[in-house]
Coordinates of C-alpha atoms in Angstrom, one line a residue:
M1 CA -8.2 1.8 -8.1
S2 CA -6.2 3.6 -10.6
R3 CA -2.2 4.0 -9.6
A4 CA 0.6 5.8 -10.6
F5 CA 2.4 3.4 -12.5
G6 CA 1.0 1.0 -15.1
R7 CA 1.4 -2.6 -15.5
G8 CA 4.6 -3.3 -17.7
E9 CA 5.9 0.3 -16.8
R10 CA 9.5 0.2 -15.6
V11 CA 10.0 2.0 -12.7
Q12 CA 12.7 2.6 -10.0
W13 CA 12.3 0.5 -6.8
D14 CA 13.1 3.7 -4.7
V15 CA 10.5 5.5 -6.3
L16 CA 7.8 2.8 -6.1
R17 CA 8.3 2.0 -2.6
R18 CA 8.3 5.7 -1.6
H19 CA 4.9 6.3 -3.3
S20 CA 1.8 7.0 -1.4
D21 CA 0.0 4.7 -3.9
Y22 CA 2.0 1.7 -2.8
Q23 CA 2.8 2.1 0.8
G24 CA 1.7 -1.2 2.7
L25 CA 1.3 -3.2 -0.6
W26 CA 2.9 -6.0 -2.1
V27 CA 4.3 -5.6 -5.6
A28 CA 5.4 -8.1 -8.3
L29 CA 8.2 -6.8 -10.6
N30 CA 9.7 -8.5 -13.6
A31 CA 13.0 -8.1 -15.2
V32 CA 14.4 -6.6 -11.9
R33 CA 17.8 -5.2 -12.1
Y34 CA 19.6 -5.5 -8.7
D35 CA 23.0 -4.1 -7.2
S36 CA 24.7 -6.1 -4.2
G37 CA 21.0 -7.8 -3.7
I38 CA 19.1 -4.6 -3.7
P39 CA 16.5 -4.0 -6.3
L40 CA 17.2 -1.1 -8.3
E41 CA 14.2 -1.1 -10.8
G42 CA 11.9 -3.5 -12.9
E43 CA 8.7 -3.7 -14.8
L44 CA 5.5 -3.7 -12.6
V45 CA 3.8 -6.7 -13.0
D46 CA 0.7 -6.3 -10.3
V47 CA 0.1 -5.2 -6.8
D48 CA -2.1 -6.4 -3.9
E49 CA -2.4 -5.8 0.0
D50 CA -2.5 -9.6 0.4
L51 CA 0.6 -11.7 -0.4
A52 CA -1.3 -14.8 -1.1
V53 CA -3.9 -13.2 -3.3
L54 CA -1.1 -11.3 -5.4
C55 CA 1.0 -14.9 -5.5
A56 CA -2.2 -16.9 -6.6
R57 CA -2.7 -14.0 -9.5
I58 CA 0.8 -14.3 -10.7
Q59 CA 0.8 -17.8 -10.8
S60 CA -2.4 -18.1 -12.8
A61 CA -1.0 -15.4 -15.2
E62 CA 2.0 -17.4 -15.7
D63 CA 4.0 -14.7 -14.8
T64 CA 6.4 -16.8 -12.5
A65 CA 9.8 -15.2 -13.0
C66 CA 8.5 -12.2 -10.7
A67 CA 10.0 -10.7 -7.8
I68 CA 7.6 -10.1 -5.1
L69 CA 8.5 -7.0 -2.7
F70 CA 6.6 -5.1 0.4
C71 CA 6.7 -1.2 0.0
E72 CA 7.2 0.1 3.4
D73 CA 8.1 3.5 4.5
K74 CA 10.9 5.5 2.8
S75 CA 13.5 4.6 5.2
S76 CA 13.5 0.8 4.6
T77 CA 15.1 -1.6 2.0
A78 CA 13.6 -4.4 0.2
R79 CA 11.7 -6.9 2.5
G80 CA 10.5 -10.3 1.9
A81 CA 12.1 -10.3 -1.9
V82 CA 10.4 -13.5 -3.0
R83 CA 11.4 -15.0 -6.3
S84 CA 8.3 -17.1 -7.6
G85 CA 8.8 -19.7 -10.1

């Protein structure tokens, strides 16, 4: 499935989490910039509806410094920010 943002593309977290292509999905971001613990932007690495599958792909690709975040509705903030690696 083609998504709005491509792998390696730098994207703002607010834009990504509100986009309909990513609602209800886990996203892996690299080189994340934070403000007071809230993600602001990062490079899109991968996306999946299944957290375990996403983590397995990230681990096998050796992209182990990713932040993994869940895209909820526009009123939410980052949930389940997990740092792999």
